[in-house]
Short mmCIF file of C-alpha atoms in Angstrom, two decimals:
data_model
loop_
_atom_site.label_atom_id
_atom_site.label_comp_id
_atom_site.label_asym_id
_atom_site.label_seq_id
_atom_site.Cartn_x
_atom_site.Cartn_y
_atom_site.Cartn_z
CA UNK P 46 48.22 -108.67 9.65
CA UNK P 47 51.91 -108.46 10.36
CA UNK P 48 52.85 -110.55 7.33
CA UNK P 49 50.67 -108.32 4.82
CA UNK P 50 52.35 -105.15 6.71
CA UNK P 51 55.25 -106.71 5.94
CA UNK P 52 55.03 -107.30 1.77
CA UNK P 53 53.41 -103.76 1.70
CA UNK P 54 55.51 -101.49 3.35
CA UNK P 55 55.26 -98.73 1.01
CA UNK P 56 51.57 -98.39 2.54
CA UNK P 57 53.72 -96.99 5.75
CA UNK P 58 55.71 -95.69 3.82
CA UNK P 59 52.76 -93.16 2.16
CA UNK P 60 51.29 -92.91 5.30
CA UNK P 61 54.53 -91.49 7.00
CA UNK P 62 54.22 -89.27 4.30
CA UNK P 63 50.85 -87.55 4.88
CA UNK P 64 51.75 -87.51 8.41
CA UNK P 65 54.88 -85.06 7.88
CA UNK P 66 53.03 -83.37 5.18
CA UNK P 67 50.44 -82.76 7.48
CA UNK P 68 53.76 -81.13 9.79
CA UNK P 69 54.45 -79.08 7.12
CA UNK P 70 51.20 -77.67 6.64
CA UNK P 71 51.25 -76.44 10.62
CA UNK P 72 54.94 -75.56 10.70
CA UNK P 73 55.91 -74.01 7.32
CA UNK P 74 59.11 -74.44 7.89
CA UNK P 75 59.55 -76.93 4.89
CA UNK P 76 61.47 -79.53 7.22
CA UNK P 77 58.71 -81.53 6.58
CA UNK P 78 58.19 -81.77 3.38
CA UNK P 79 61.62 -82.47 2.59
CA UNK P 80 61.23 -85.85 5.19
CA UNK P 81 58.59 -86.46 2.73
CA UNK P 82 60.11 -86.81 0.07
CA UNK P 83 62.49 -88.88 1.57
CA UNK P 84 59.76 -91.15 2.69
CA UNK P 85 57.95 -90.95 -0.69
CA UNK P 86 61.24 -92.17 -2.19
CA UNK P 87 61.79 -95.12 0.08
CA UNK P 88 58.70 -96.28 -0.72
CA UNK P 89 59.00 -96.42 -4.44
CA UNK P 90 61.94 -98.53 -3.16
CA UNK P 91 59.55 -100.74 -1.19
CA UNK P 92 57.33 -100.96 -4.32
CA UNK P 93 59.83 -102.17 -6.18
CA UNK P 94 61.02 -104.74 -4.18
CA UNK P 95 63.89 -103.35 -2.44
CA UNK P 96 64.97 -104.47 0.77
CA UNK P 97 63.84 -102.94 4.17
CA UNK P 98 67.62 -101.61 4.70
CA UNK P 99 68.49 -99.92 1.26
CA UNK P 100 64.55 -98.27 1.90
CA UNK P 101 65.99 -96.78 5.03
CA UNK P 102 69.38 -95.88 3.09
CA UNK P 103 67.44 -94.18 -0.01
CA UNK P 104 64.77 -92.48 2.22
CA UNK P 105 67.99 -90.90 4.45
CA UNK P 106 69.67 -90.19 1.74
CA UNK P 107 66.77 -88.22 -0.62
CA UNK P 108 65.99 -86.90 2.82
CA UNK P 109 69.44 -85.01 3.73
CA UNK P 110 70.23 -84.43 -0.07
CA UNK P 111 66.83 -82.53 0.16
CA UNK P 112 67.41 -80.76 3.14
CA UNK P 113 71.07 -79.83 2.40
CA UNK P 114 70.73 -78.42 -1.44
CA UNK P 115 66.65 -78.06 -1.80
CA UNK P 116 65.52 -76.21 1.31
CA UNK P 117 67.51 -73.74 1.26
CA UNK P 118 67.40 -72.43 -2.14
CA UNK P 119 63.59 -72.75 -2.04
CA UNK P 120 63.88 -70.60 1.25
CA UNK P 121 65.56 -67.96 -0.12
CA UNK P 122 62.68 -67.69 -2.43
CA UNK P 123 60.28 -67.96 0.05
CA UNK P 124 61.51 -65.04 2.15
CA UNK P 125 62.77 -62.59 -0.55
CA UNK P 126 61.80 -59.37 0.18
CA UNK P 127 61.28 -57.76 -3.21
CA UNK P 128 58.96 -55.51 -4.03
CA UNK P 129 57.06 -57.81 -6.09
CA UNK P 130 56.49 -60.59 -3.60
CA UNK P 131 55.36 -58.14 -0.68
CA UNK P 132 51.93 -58.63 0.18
CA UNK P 133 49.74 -56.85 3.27
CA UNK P 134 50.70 -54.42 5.11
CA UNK P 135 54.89 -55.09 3.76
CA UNK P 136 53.28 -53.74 0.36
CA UNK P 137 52.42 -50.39 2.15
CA UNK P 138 55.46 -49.24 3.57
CA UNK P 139 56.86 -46.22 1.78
CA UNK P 140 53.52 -45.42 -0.30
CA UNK P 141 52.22 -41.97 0.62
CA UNK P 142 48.33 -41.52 1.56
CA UNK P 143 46.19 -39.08 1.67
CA UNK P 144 43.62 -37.88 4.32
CA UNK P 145 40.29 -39.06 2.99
CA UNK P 146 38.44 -37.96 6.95
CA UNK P 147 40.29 -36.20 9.64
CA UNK P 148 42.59 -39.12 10.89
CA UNK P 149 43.28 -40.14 15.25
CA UNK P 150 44.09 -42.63 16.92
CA UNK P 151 40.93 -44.71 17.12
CA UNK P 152 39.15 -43.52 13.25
CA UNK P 153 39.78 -41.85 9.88
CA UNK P 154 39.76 -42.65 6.72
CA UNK P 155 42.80 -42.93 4.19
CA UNK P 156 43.15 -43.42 0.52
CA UNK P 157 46.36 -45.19 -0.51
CA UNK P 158 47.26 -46.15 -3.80
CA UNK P 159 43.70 -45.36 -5.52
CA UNK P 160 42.43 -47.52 -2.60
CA UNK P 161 40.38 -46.08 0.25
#
């Protein structure tokens, strides 16, 4: 068992990889992912042979350079705050409505934007 763990590291490899992927999909934070790809990448260095070290040393690496330059471009994406992007109840601030039923504090009814 050890021995076939052993000349098939990139298994753990892919499985450390679903694992944090599986982070990312609770956490959103894309810390995650990023590890991912660093893990993804040392195990194409597994797969091809490479020793157990420069894995480690190519994982770290894809990891940080991922983490320093990719995550934060992508979240400046991810949180813009254009109009375009705004979804829910963002998307409604600022349109006017109008008084479809008399409208309190518990009931009414409001159309906004052709919507009711």
């Amino acid at each position: 068992m050890i021995e076939w763990f052993g000349e098939n590291l990139w298994a753990a490899w892919l499985a450390l990889c679903f694992i944090l992927l599986m982070f990312e999909v609770f956490s959103l934070d894309l810390i995650f992912i990023m590890l991912a790809a660093g893990a993804v990448a040392a195990g194409a260095v597994a797969l091809a042979g490479g020793a157990v070290w420069a894995q480690l040393l190519v994982g770290g690496v894809v990891a940080l350079l991922m983490i320093g330059a990719i995550r934060p471009v992508a979240l400046k994406h991810l949180k813009s705050r254009s109009p375009e992007t705004l979804t829910g109840v963002d998307r409604l601030t600022g349109i006017e409505a109008a008084a479809v039923e008399t409208v309190t504090q518990t009931s009414g009814l409001a159309e906004v934007d052709g919507d009711t």
